[in-house]
Amino acid sequence: MIVGIDLGTTHSLVACWKDGAPHLIPNALGSVLTPSCISLDQDGTVLVGRAARERLQSHPDRSIAVFKRHMGGNKEFRLGSRSFRPEELSALVLRALKADAEAAMGQAVTEAVISVPAYFSDGQRKATRTAAQLAGLHVERLVNEPTAAALAYGLHQRGSESRFLVFDLGGGTFDVSILELFEGVMEVRATAGDNFLGGEDFSNEIVHWFLQASGLPDKARRDGHFMQHLAARAEALKCTLSTEPQAELAVHWQGRDYTATLSEDHYRRLCEPLLARLRLPLERALRDAGLRAGDVQEVVLAGGATRAPMIRNLVTRMFGRFPSAHFNPDEVVAMGAAVMAGMKARDESLREVVMTDVCPYSLGVEANRDLPSGEKAHGQFIPIIERNTVVPVSRVHGFAPERDGQQVLELRIFQGESRLARDNIEIGKLSVPLEGGPRGDGAVEVRFTYDVNGLLEVEVTRLKTQQVYRLVIRNNDTDLTEQQIEARFQALAELKVHPRDKLENRTLIAEAERIHEFLRGASRERMAAEIGEFEAVLAHQHERSIVSARERLRDAIEYFERAGVFEGGTEPS
Ligand code: AMP
């Protein structure tokens, strides 16, 4: 059984292909969304998902979120006494999803299709594969997220030639991809995006508005706990404004209530600068694909922030058609990954489509460029594969040493769009030994091959000797060797993971602890006692009393959550 996995920045999902359709698989708490968060308990037990997210505030030095953006880098993250690479953190999320899938299907799951952002570089894709390997999963295929969204909508089954645009606005990033289907081949024609524009920016507009409109004193802005609380309220208000014409935001700070009401219309005006920024990547993707807005036959929405009507209106106005929004935008990528998994398993109800993608960056080498004046420009970036070229692709370029007598030809490989090599990202280096003879004898042919999984292979052939040199690309030495992966696999396997069947109780305690942090005085005492009581009941392992104790703790959490009590505020009377 092959599963489809959306390994997301904020949430991850797992789905499978069954009875001719994709199915999402719920986690131990019954939700299909598992927060991509990890926390290490006091005794070294790993918590994944909602329980870990609850601990981000109460145990910040043992908990982590948003590590996807560090994939492919060599930063390590400390949780308690251990440190983890981003691949290992992702591996723990993948392992939890694997366990959920195994529990749901009653069989071992060892193969997966995993989605990655279309703009993910070679190093980031490799890191994703390593994460899967560390979780005991073989990656059948990495699929680009926009391609997965299109597959979920069955766009690969359209008969004729068609073009789609995938508009993906998540919590922190915006991605646009243009896909084309032609004679059963689906191809990503262009990708563009903004890594610093997402749903959070829309929530921030509400925070700024409220600080002005409510008359909250400036001092409140320096109260970190309060500002976190306000941000959560602003996000909730934002979601309400997706369905209601207006909504009220009320908070309590240092003994006083502050309220203000925001209409959808006013909110839209606040967001106009953000809406203008959304247009730029859309226009760039269309230009790169050589298309006009009217040439796009369908616009597919992905990412939670596309639920906002103002986003849907923008798309409708720009493309002259309503977007496809039949599926839940948080789930569409995982559903598409499951469709791909079905194809990989050669399910008869699915016609296999050939999927092609583009290489998201230009790839090339550093060399000197001959200028028309006869002079040489040094340190130039010479692209071999251009950005947005359809993959798989293989391109060759000839190079010769600079001078006679050279002993070695150094090839430095870069990705990026800048004119000078040093302004791009170096992704590898290859040395070709020469005998120090005349310049012409050292001439080489450099072949770049970029495959559908986004992996780059560099092959250099010395023309005189026909000797071939292949490059194992080391992304700034961030790749792990097979031995290192094996060692880390063992270390991760030895980590204790909180048992799935006890996760509900553990998550509830984590949530209660987060609220406890915000309380003072008698309220704090009461919450501490409630948590203590619950832990005592758990210790006795009496199922009936556990159920009622759980209800009691849940009521207490709800009570304090509703009251909106936080440090600096007063307790409810
Ligand atoms: P994702 O990363 O795809 O899960 O998207 C998360 C973003 O979607 C967050 O910024 C949420 O605030 C936003 N979001 C979720 N639901 C809604 C909604 N109903 N209206 C507006 N934004 C939403």
Coordinates of C-alpha atoms and ligand atoms in Angstrom, one line a residue:
M1 CA 0.0 0.0 0.0
I2 CA 1.4 3.4 -1.0
V3 CA 0.2 6.4 0.9
G4 CA 0.1 10.1 -0.2
I5 CA 1.6 12.6 2.2
D6 CA 1.4 16.4 2.4
L7 CA 4.3 17.3 4.6
G8 CA 3.3 20.9 5.3
T9 CA 4.8 23.8 7.1
T10 CA 1.9 24.1 9.6
H11 CA 0.0 20.9 9.1
S12 CA 0.7 17.5 7.6
L13 CA -1.8 15.0 6.2
V14 CA -1.8 11.4 5.0
A15 CA -4.2 9.9 2.5
C16 CA -4.6 6.7 0.5
W17 CA -6.2 5.6 -2.7
K18 CA -9.0 3.1 -2.1
D19 CA -12.1 2.0 -4.1
G20 CA -11.3 4.4 -6.9
A21 CA -11.0 7.6 -4.8
P22 CA -8.6 9.4 -2.4
H23 CA -9.3 9.1 1.3
L24 CA -7.9 11.2 4.1
I25 CA -6.7 9.2 7.2
P26 CA -7.5 10.7 10.6
N27 CA -4.9 10.7 13.4
A28 CA -5.3 9.4 16.9
L29 CA -7.3 12.5 17.9
G30 CA -9.7 11.9 15.0
S31 CA -8.4 14.9 12.9
V32 CA -7.0 14.7 9.4
L33 CA -4.7 17.7 10.1
T34 CA -1.7 16.9 12.2
P35 CA 0.2 20.0 13.3
S36 CA 3.8 19.8 12.1
C37 CA 5.1 20.3 15.6
I38 CA 7.5 18.2 17.8
S39 CA 8.0 18.4 21.5
L40 CA 10.2 16.4 23.8
D41 CA 8.6 15.5 27.2
Q42 CA 10.5 15.7 30.5
D43 CA 11.3 11.9 30.3
G44 CA 12.6 12.2 26.7
T45 CA 9.4 10.9 25.1
V46 CA 8.5 12.5 21.7
L47 CA 5.2 14.2 21.2
V48 CA 4.0 14.9 17.6
G49 CA 1.1 17.0 16.5
R50 CA -1.5 18.8 18.6
A51 CA 0.1 18.0 21.9
A52 CA 3.4 19.4 20.7
R53 CA 1.7 22.5 19.4
E54 CA 0.1 23.1 22.8
R55 CA 3.5 23.0 24.4
L56 CA 5.1 25.6 22.1
Q57 CA 4.2 28.3 24.6
S58 CA 4.5 26.4 27.9
H59 CA 7.7 24.5 26.9
P60 CA 9.4 26.7 24.2
D61 CA 12.8 25.2 24.7
R62 CA 11.6 21.6 24.2
S63 CA 9.1 22.3 21.4
I64 CA 9.4 23.3 17.7
A65 CA 7.2 24.2 14.7
V66 CA 7.8 25.6 11.2
F67 CA 10.9 23.6 10.5
K68 CA 10.0 22.8 6.9
R69 CA 11.6 26.0 5.8
H70 CA 14.9 24.8 7.2
M71 CA 14.9 21.6 5.1
G72 CA 18.1 21.3 3.1
G73 CA 20.1 23.5 5.6
N74 CA 22.5 22.3 8.2
K75 CA 21.0 24.1 11.2
E76 CA 20.4 21.9 14.2
F77 CA 17.5 22.5 16.6
R78 CA 17.8 21.8 20.3
L79 CA 14.9 20.3 22.2
G80 CA 15.8 19.7 25.8
S81 CA 19.1 17.8 25.9
R82 CA 19.0 16.6 22.3
S83 CA 19.6 18.3 19.0
F84 CA 17.8 17.5 15.7
R85 CA 18.3 18.2 12.1
P86 CA 15.3 19.4 10.1
E87 CA 15.2 16.0 8.3
E88 CA 14.9 14.3 11.7
L89 CA 12.1 16.6 12.8
S90 CA 10.2 15.9 9.6
A91 CA 11.0 12.2 10.0
L92 CA 9.2 12.2 13.4
V93 CA 6.1 13.8 11.7
L94 CA 6.3 11.2 8.9
R95 CA 6.6 8.4 11.4
A96 CA 3.4 9.6 13.2
L97 CA 1.5 9.7 9.9
K98 CA 2.8 6.3 9.0
A99 CA 1.5 4.9 12.4
D100 CA -1.9 6.6 11.8
A101 CA -2.1 5.0 8.3
E102 CA -1.1 1.6 9.6
A103 CA -3.7 1.8 12.4
A104 CA -6.4 2.8 9.9
M105 CA -5.6 0.2 7.3
G106 CA -4.4 -2.7 9.5
Q107 CA -1.3 -3.3 7.4
A108 CA 2.3 -2.1 7.2
V109 CA 3.0 1.0 5.2
T110 CA 6.4 1.4 3.8
E111 CA 6.0 3.4 0.6
A112 CA 4.8 6.9 0.1
V113 CA 4.3 9.7 -2.5
I114 CA 5.3 13.0 -0.7
S115 CA 4.5 16.5 -1.9
V116 CA 7.0 19.3 -1.9
P117 CA 6.7 23.0 -3.0
A118 CA 7.4 23.4 -6.7
Y119 CA 10.2 25.9 -5.8
F120 CA 12.0 23.4 -3.5
S121 CA 15.6 23.2 -4.6
D122 CA 17.6 20.1 -5.2
G123 CA 18.9 20.1 -1.6
Q124 CA 15.5 20.5 -0.1
R125 CA 14.1 17.6 -2.1
K126 CA 17.0 15.4 -1.0
A127 CA 16.4 16.4 2.6
T128 CA 12.7 15.3 2.2
R129 CA 13.8 11.9 0.8
T130 CA 16.2 11.5 3.7
A131 CA 13.4 12.4 6.2
A132 CA 11.3 9.6 4.7
Q133 CA 14.2 7.2 4.9
L134 CA 14.7 8.0 8.5
A135 CA 11.0 7.3 9.1
G136 CA 11.2 3.9 7.4
L137 CA 9.4 5.0 4.3
H138 CA 10.5 4.5 0.7
V139 CA 9.6 7.5 -1.5
E140 CA 7.9 6.3 -4.6
R141 CA 7.8 9.8 -5.9
L142 CA 8.1 13.4 -4.8
V143 CA 5.2 15.3 -6.4
N144 CA 5.1 19.1 -6.6
E145 CA 2.3 20.5 -4.5
P146 CA 0.5 22.4 -7.4
T147 CA 0.6 19.3 -9.5
A148 CA -1.0 17.3 -6.6
A149 CA -3.7 20.0 -6.3
A150 CA -4.5 19.6 -10.0
L151 CA -4.6 15.8 -9.7
A152 CA -7.1 16.0 -6.8
Y153 CA -9.4 17.9 -9.2
G154 CA -8.9 15.2 -11.8
L155 CA -7.6 17.7 -14.2
H156 CA -5.3 15.0 -15.6
Q157 CA -8.4 13.3 -17.0
R158 CA -9.5 16.2 -19.2
G159 CA -9.6 15.0 -22.7
S160 CA -8.2 17.9 -24.6
E161 CA -5.4 20.3 -24.2
S162 CA -6.0 22.6 -21.2
R163 CA -4.1 25.0 -19.0
F164 CA -4.7 25.5 -15.2
L165 CA -3.4 27.9 -12.6
V166 CA -2.9 26.7 -9.1
F167 CA -3.2 29.5 -6.5
D168 CA -1.8 28.4 -3.2
L169 CA -2.0 30.9 -0.3
G170 CA -1.0 29.2 3.0
G171 CA -0.2 30.7 6.4
G172 CA 3.1 32.2 5.4
T173 CA 3.7 31.7 1.7
F174 CA 2.1 32.3 -1.6
D175 CA 2.8 30.1 -4.7
V176 CA 1.5 30.3 -8.2
S177 CA 1.9 27.5 -10.8
I178 CA 0.7 27.2 -14.3
L179 CA 0.2 23.6 -15.5
E180 CA -0.5 22.4 -19.0
L181 CA -2.1 19.1 -20.0
F182 CA -1.3 18.1 -23.6
E183 CA -1.8 14.6 -25.0
G184 CA -1.8 12.9 -21.6
V185 CA 1.3 14.8 -20.4
M186 CA 0.9 17.2 -17.5
E187 CA 3.5 19.8 -17.3
V188 CA 4.3 22.6 -14.9
R189 CA 4.9 25.5 -17.2
A190 CA 5.9 28.2 -14.7
T191 CA 6.1 28.8 -11.0
A192 CA 6.4 32.1 -9.1
G193 CA 5.7 33.1 -5.6
D194 CA 6.3 35.3 -2.5
N195 CA 7.9 33.6 0.5
F196 CA 6.8 36.4 2.8
L197 CA 3.1 36.7 2.0
G198 CA 0.4 34.5 3.6
G199 CA -2.6 34.3 5.8
E200 CA -0.6 35.7 8.8
D201 CA -0.2 39.0 7.0
F202 CA -4.0 39.3 6.8
S203 CA -4.3 38.6 10.5
N204 CA -1.6 41.2 11.2
E205 CA -3.7 43.9 9.5
I206 CA -6.5 43.1 12.0
V207 CA -4.1 43.4 14.9
H208 CA -2.9 46.8 13.7
W209 CA -6.4 48.0 13.2
F210 CA -7.5 46.9 16.6
L211 CA -4.6 48.5 18.4
Q212 CA -5.8 51.8 17.0
A213 CA -9.5 51.4 17.0
S214 CA -9.9 50.0 20.5
G215 CA -7.9 52.6 22.4
L216 CA -5.6 50.0 24.0
P217 CA -2.7 51.8 25.7
D218 CA 0.7 51.6 24.0
K219 CA 2.0 49.7 27.0
A220 CA -0.1 46.7 25.9
R221 CA 2.0 46.2 22.8
R222 CA 5.0 45.4 25.0
D223 CA 3.1 42.6 26.8
G224 CA 4.2 39.6 24.8
H225 CA 1.7 37.2 26.3
F226 CA -1.1 39.6 25.6
M227 CA 0.0 40.2 22.0
Q228 CA 0.0 36.5 21.4
H229 CA -3.5 36.3 22.7
L230 CA -4.6 39.3 20.6
A231 CA -3.0 37.6 17.5
A232 CA -5.1 34.5 18.1
R233 CA -8.2 36.5 18.5
A234 CA -7.4 38.5 15.3
E235 CA -7.0 35.2 13.4
A236 CA -10.4 34.0 14.6
L237 CA -12.0 37.3 13.6
K238 CA -10.5 37.0 10.2
C239 CA -12.0 33.5 9.7
T240 CA -15.4 34.9 10.9
L241 CA -15.2 37.6 8.3
S242 CA -15.0 35.0 5.6
T243 CA -18.7 34.2 6.3
E244 CA -20.1 37.1 8.2
P245 CA -20.5 40.8 7.1
Q246 CA -19.1 42.1 10.4
A247 CA -17.6 40.8 13.6
E248 CA -16.5 42.1 17.0
L249 CA -13.2 41.6 18.7
A250 CA -13.2 41.9 22.5
V251 CA -10.2 41.5 24.9
H252 CA -9.5 42.1 28.5
W253 CA -6.3 43.8 29.6
Q254 CA -5.3 44.9 33.1
G255 CA -8.8 45.1 34.5
R256 CA -10.5 46.7 31.5
D257 CA -12.4 45.5 28.4
Y258 CA -11.5 46.7 25.0
T259 CA -13.8 46.1 22.0
A260 CA -14.1 47.2 18.3
T261 CA -16.2 46.0 15.4
L262 CA -14.8 45.4 11.9
S263 CA -17.0 45.1 8.8
E264 CA -16.0 43.0 5.9
D265 CA -15.8 46.0 3.7
H266 CA -13.5 47.9 6.0
Y267 CA -11.3 44.7 6.4
R268 CA -11.0 44.5 2.6
R269 CA -9.8 48.1 2.4
L270 CA -7.2 47.4 5.1
C271 CA -6.0 44.5 2.9
E272 CA -5.7 46.3 -0.4
P273 CA -1.9 46.6 -0.3
L274 CA -1.7 42.8 0.3
L275 CA -4.1 42.1 -2.5
A276 CA -1.9 44.2 -4.8
R277 CA 1.1 42.2 -3.8
L278 CA -0.7 38.9 -4.7
R279 CA -0.9 40.2 -8.3
L280 CA 2.8 40.3 -8.9
P281 CA 3.6 36.6 -8.8
L282 CA 0.4 35.9 -10.8
E283 CA 1.6 38.3 -13.6
R284 CA 5.1 36.9 -13.5
A285 CA 4.0 33.3 -13.9
L286 CA 1.7 34.2 -16.8
R287 CA 4.6 36.1 -18.5
D288 CA 7.1 33.2 -18.0
A289 CA 4.5 30.8 -19.5
G290 CA 3.8 33.2 -22.4
L291 CA 0.1 33.3 -21.5
R292 CA -2.6 35.9 -20.8
A293 CA -5.1 35.5 -18.0
G294 CA -7.8 34.6 -20.6
D295 CA -5.8 31.6 -21.7
V296 CA -6.2 29.8 -18.4
Q297 CA -9.1 27.4 -18.4
E298 CA -9.3 26.7 -14.7
V299 CA -8.0 28.2 -11.5
V300 CA -7.5 25.8 -8.5
L301 CA -7.4 27.1 -5.0
A302 CA -5.1 25.5 -2.3
G303 CA -4.1 26.8 1.2
G304 CA -6.4 27.8 4.1
A305 CA -6.2 31.5 3.3
T306 CA -8.0 31.1 0.0
R307 CA -11.2 30.6 2.0
A308 CA -11.5 34.4 2.2
P309 CA -14.1 35.8 -0.2
M310 CA -11.8 38.7 -1.1
I311 CA -9.2 36.3 -2.4
R312 CA -11.9 34.4 -4.5
N313 CA -13.1 37.8 -5.8
L314 CA -9.6 38.8 -6.8
V315 CA -9.2 35.5 -8.8
T316 CA -12.6 35.8 -10.4
R317 CA -12.0 39.4 -11.5
M318 CA -8.5 38.7 -12.8
F319 CA -9.3 35.5 -14.7
G320 CA -13.0 36.2 -15.6
R321 CA -14.1 32.9 -14.1
F322 CA -14.9 31.4 -10.7
P323 CA -12.1 29.3 -9.2
S324 CA -12.5 25.6 -8.4
A325 CA -13.0 25.4 -4.7
H326 CA -15.0 22.2 -4.4
F327 CA -12.4 20.6 -2.0
N328 CA -11.2 21.8 1.3
P329 CA -8.2 23.9 0.5
D330 CA -6.2 22.4 3.4
E331 CA -6.8 18.9 2.1
V332 CA -6.5 19.2 -1.6
V333 CA -2.7 18.5 -1.8
A334 CA -2.8 15.4 0.3
M335 CA -5.8 14.1 -1.8
G336 CA -3.7 14.7 -5.0
A337 CA -0.7 12.9 -3.5
A338 CA -3.0 9.9 -2.9
V339 CA -4.2 10.0 -6.5
M340 CA -0.5 9.9 -7.5
A341 CA 0.0 7.0 -5.1
G342 CA -2.9 5.2 -6.8
M343 CA -1.3 5.7 -10.2
K344 CA 2.0 4.4 -8.8
A345 CA 0.2 1.3 -7.6
R346 CA -1.3 1.0 -11.1
D347 CA -4.9 1.1 -9.9
E348 CA -7.0 0.2 -12.9
S349 CA -9.5 3.0 -12.3
L350 CA -6.7 5.5 -12.9
R351 CA -5.2 6.3 -16.3
E352 CA -1.5 6.8 -15.9
V353 CA -0.5 10.3 -16.8
V354 CA 3.0 11.3 -17.5
M355 CA 3.8 14.1 -15.2
T356 CA 6.4 16.6 -16.1
D357 CA 7.5 19.5 -14.1
V358 CA 9.9 22.4 -14.6
C359 CA 13.1 23.0 -12.9
P360 CA 12.4 25.9 -10.6
Y361 CA 15.8 27.7 -10.8
S362 CA 18.4 28.1 -13.5
L363 CA 21.3 25.7 -12.9
G364 CA 24.8 26.4 -14.2
V365 CA 28.5 26.8 -13.5
E366 CA 31.0 29.6 -12.8
A367 CA 33.2 30.6 -15.7
N368 CA 34.7 33.6 -17.4
R369 CA 32.7 35.2 -20.2
D370 CA 34.3 36.4 -23.4
L371 CA 33.2 39.9 -24.1
P372 CA 32.7 41.4 -27.6
S373 CA 35.7 43.7 -26.9
G374 CA 37.9 40.7 -26.5
E375 CA 38.2 41.1 -22.8
K376 CA 37.1 38.6 -20.2
A377 CA 34.6 39.0 -17.4
H378 CA 35.4 36.9 -14.4
G379 CA 33.2 35.0 -12.0
Q380 CA 30.2 34.9 -14.3
F381 CA 27.3 32.5 -13.9
I382 CA 26.8 30.5 -17.1
P383 CA 23.3 28.8 -17.0
I384 CA 23.2 25.3 -18.5
I385 CA 19.6 24.6 -17.6
E386 CA 17.4 27.7 -17.7
R387 CA 14.6 28.4 -15.1
N388 CA 11.2 26.9 -15.9
T389 CA 12.6 24.4 -18.4
V390 CA 10.5 21.2 -18.6
V391 CA 12.1 18.2 -16.8
P392 CA 13.4 15.6 -17.2
V393 CA 16.0 17.5 -19.1
S394 CA 19.6 17.0 -20.1
R395 CA 21.8 19.8 -21.5
V396 CA 25.4 20.0 -22.5
H397 CA 27.9 22.8 -22.5
G398 CA 31.6 22.9 -23.5
F399 CA 34.3 24.4 -21.3
A400 CA 38.1 24.7 -21.6
P401 CA 40.7 25.5 -19.0
E402 CA 41.8 29.2 -18.7
R403 CA 45.5 28.7 -19.5
D404 CA 48.1 26.2 -20.8
G405 CA 49.7 24.1 -18.1
Q406 CA 46.7 24.0 -15.8
Q407 CA 46.7 21.0 -13.5
V408 CA 43.1 20.9 -12.6
L409 CA 39.8 22.2 -13.9
E410 CA 37.5 23.3 -11.0
L411 CA 33.8 23.4 -11.8
R412 CA 31.7 25.2 -9.3
I413 CA 27.9 24.6 -9.7
F414 CA 25.3 27.2 -8.8
Q415 CA 21.6 27.6 -8.8
G416 CA 19.9 31.0 -9.2
E417 CA 19.3 33.9 -11.6
S418 CA 22.1 36.4 -10.8
R419 CA 24.7 37.4 -13.3
L420 CA 27.6 36.8 -11.0
A421 CA 28.1 33.3 -9.7
R422 CA 28.8 34.5 -6.2
D423 CA 25.3 36.0 -5.9
N424 CA 23.7 32.6 -6.5
I425 CA 23.7 29.5 -4.3
E426 CA 26.6 27.2 -4.7
I427 CA 25.3 23.6 -4.8
G428 CA 28.4 21.6 -5.6
K429 CA 31.9 21.4 -6.9
L430 CA 33.8 19.0 -9.1
S431 CA 37.5 18.9 -9.8
V432 CA 38.7 17.4 -13.1
P433 CA 42.5 16.5 -13.1
L434 CA 44.4 17.6 -16.2
E435 CA 48.0 16.8 -17.2
G436 CA 49.1 20.5 -17.4
G437 CA 49.3 20.3 -21.2
P438 CA 48.0 22.8 -23.8
R439 CA 44.7 24.5 -23.0
G440 CA 42.8 22.7 -25.8
D441 CA 43.7 19.3 -24.4
G442 CA 41.8 20.0 -21.2
A443 CA 38.5 20.8 -23.0
V444 CA 35.5 19.2 -21.4
E445 CA 31.8 18.6 -22.0
V446 CA 29.6 19.3 -19.0
R447 CA 26.2 17.5 -19.0
F448 CA 23.5 18.5 -16.5
T449 CA 20.6 16.1 -16.1
Y450 CA 17.7 17.1 -14.0
D451 CA 15.1 14.3 -13.4
V452 CA 11.4 14.4 -12.5
N453 CA 12.2 14.2 -8.8
G454 CA 14.2 17.4 -9.0
L455 CA 17.6 15.7 -8.6
L456 CA 20.6 17.1 -10.5
E457 CA 23.4 14.9 -11.9
V458 CA 26.5 16.5 -13.3
E459 CA 28.7 14.5 -15.7
V460 CA 31.9 15.9 -17.1
T461 CA 33.6 14.2 -20.0
R462 CA 37.2 15.1 -21.0
L463 CA 37.1 15.2 -24.7
K464 CA 40.7 14.1 -25.3
T465 CA 40.6 11.0 -23.1
Q466 CA 36.8 10.4 -23.0
Q467 CA 37.2 10.0 -19.2
V468 CA 34.0 10.6 -17.4
Y469 CA 33.6 12.3 -13.9
R470 CA 30.3 12.3 -12.0
L471 CA 29.3 14.5 -9.3
V472 CA 27.7 13.6 -6.0
I473 CA 26.4 17.0 -5.2
R474 CA 26.9 18.1 -1.7
N475 CA 24.7 21.0 -0.8
N476 CA 27.0 23.0 1.3
D477 CA 27.9 19.7 3.0
T478 CA 24.4 19.4 4.3
D479 CA 23.7 16.0 2.8
L480 CA 24.1 13.1 5.1
T481 CA 26.1 10.1 4.0
E482 CA 24.4 6.6 3.9
Q483 CA 26.3 5.7 7.2
Q484 CA 25.2 8.9 8.8
I485 CA 21.6 8.2 7.8
E486 CA 21.8 4.7 9.2
A487 CA 23.2 6.0 12.5
R488 CA 20.5 8.6 12.8
F489 CA 17.8 6.1 11.8
Q490 CA 19.0 3.9 14.7
A491 CA 19.0 6.9 17.1
L492 CA 15.5 8.0 16.1
A493 CA 14.2 4.4 16.3
E494 CA 15.4 4.3 19.9
L495 CA 13.5 7.5 20.8
K496 CA 10.4 6.7 22.8
V497 CA 7.3 8.0 21.1
H498 CA 4.2 8.7 23.1
P499 CA 1.7 5.8 22.6
R500 CA -1.0 6.6 20.1
D501 CA -3.8 5.4 22.2
K502 CA -2.8 7.7 25.1
L503 CA -2.4 10.8 22.9
E504 CA -5.8 12.2 23.6
N505 CA -5.1 12.5 27.3
R506 CA -1.6 13.8 26.8
T507 CA -2.9 16.5 24.4
L508 CA -5.5 17.6 26.9
I509 CA -2.8 18.0 29.6
A510 CA -0.6 20.0 27.3
E511 CA -3.6 22.3 26.5
A512 CA -4.4 22.7 30.2
E513 CA -0.7 23.5 30.9
R514 CA -0.7 26.2 28.2
I515 CA -3.7 27.8 29.9
H516 CA -2.2 27.4 33.3
E517 CA 0.7 29.5 32.1
F518 CA -1.6 32.5 31.5
L519 CA -3.4 32.4 34.8
R520 CA -2.6 33.9 38.2
G521 CA -3.8 33.6 41.7
A522 CA -6.8 31.5 42.5
S523 CA -7.5 30.7 38.8
R524 CA -4.0 29.3 38.5
E525 CA -4.4 27.2 41.7
R526 CA -7.7 25.8 40.4
M527 CA -6.2 24.9 37.0
A528 CA -3.2 23.2 38.7
A529 CA -5.5 21.2 40.9
E530 CA -7.6 20.1 37.9
I531 CA -4.5 18.9 36.1
G532 CA -3.3 17.1 39.2
E533 CA -6.7 15.4 39.6
F534 CA -6.7 14.3 36.0
E535 CA -3.2 12.8 36.3
A536 CA -4.1 11.0 39.4
V537 CA -7.1 9.4 37.7
L538 CA -5.0 8.4 34.7
A539 CA -2.5 6.7 37.1
H540 CA -5.3 4.4 38.3
Q541 CA -6.2 3.4 34.7
H542 CA -9.8 3.0 35.4
E543 CA -11.5 3.7 32.0
R544 CA -14.9 4.9 33.2
S545 CA -13.4 7.5 35.6
I546 CA -10.9 8.6 33.0
V547 CA -13.8 9.5 30.7
S548 CA -15.5 11.7 33.3
A549 CA -12.2 13.2 34.5
R550 CA -11.5 14.1 30.9
E551 CA -14.8 15.9 30.6
R552 CA -14.1 17.8 33.7
L553 CA -10.7 19.0 32.6
R554 CA -12.1 19.9 29.2
D555 CA -14.8 22.1 30.9
A556 CA -12.2 23.9 32.9
I557 CA -10.1 24.5 29.8
E558 CA -13.1 25.9 28.0
Y559 CA -14.1 28.1 30.9
F560 CA -10.7 29.8 31.1
E561 CA -10.3 29.9 27.3
R562 CA -13.6 31.8 27.0
A563 CA -12.9 34.1 29.8
G564 CA -9.7 35.2 27.8
V565 CA -7.6 35.4 30.9
F566 CA -3.9 36.1 30.5
E567 CA -1.0 37.4 32.5
G568 CA -1.5 41.1 33.2
G569 CA -5.3 40.6 33.1
T570 CA -7.5 39.9 36.0
E571 CA -9.2 36.6 36.8
P572 CA -12.9 36.2 36.2
S573 CA -15.0 36.7 39.3
Ligands
AMP1 P1 -2.5 26.5 5.5 O1 -1.0 26.8 5.8 O2 -2.8 26.1 4.1 O3 -3.1 25.6 6.5 O4 -3.2 27.9 5.7 C1 -3.4 28.5 6.9 C2 -3.9 30.0 6.8 O5 -5.2 30.0 6.3 C3 -3.8 30.7 8.1 O6 -3.3 32.0 7.9 C4 -5.3 30.7 8.4 O7 -5.6 31.9 9.2 C5 -6.0 30.9 7.1 N1 -7.4 30.5 7.1 C6 -7.9 29.3 7.5 N2 -9.3 29.3 7.5 C7 -9.6 30.6 7.0 C8 -10.9 31.2 6.7 N3 -12.0 30.6 6.9 N4 -10.8 32.5 6.2 C9 -9.6 33.1 6.0 N5 -8.4 32.6 6.3 C10 -8.4 31.3 6.8

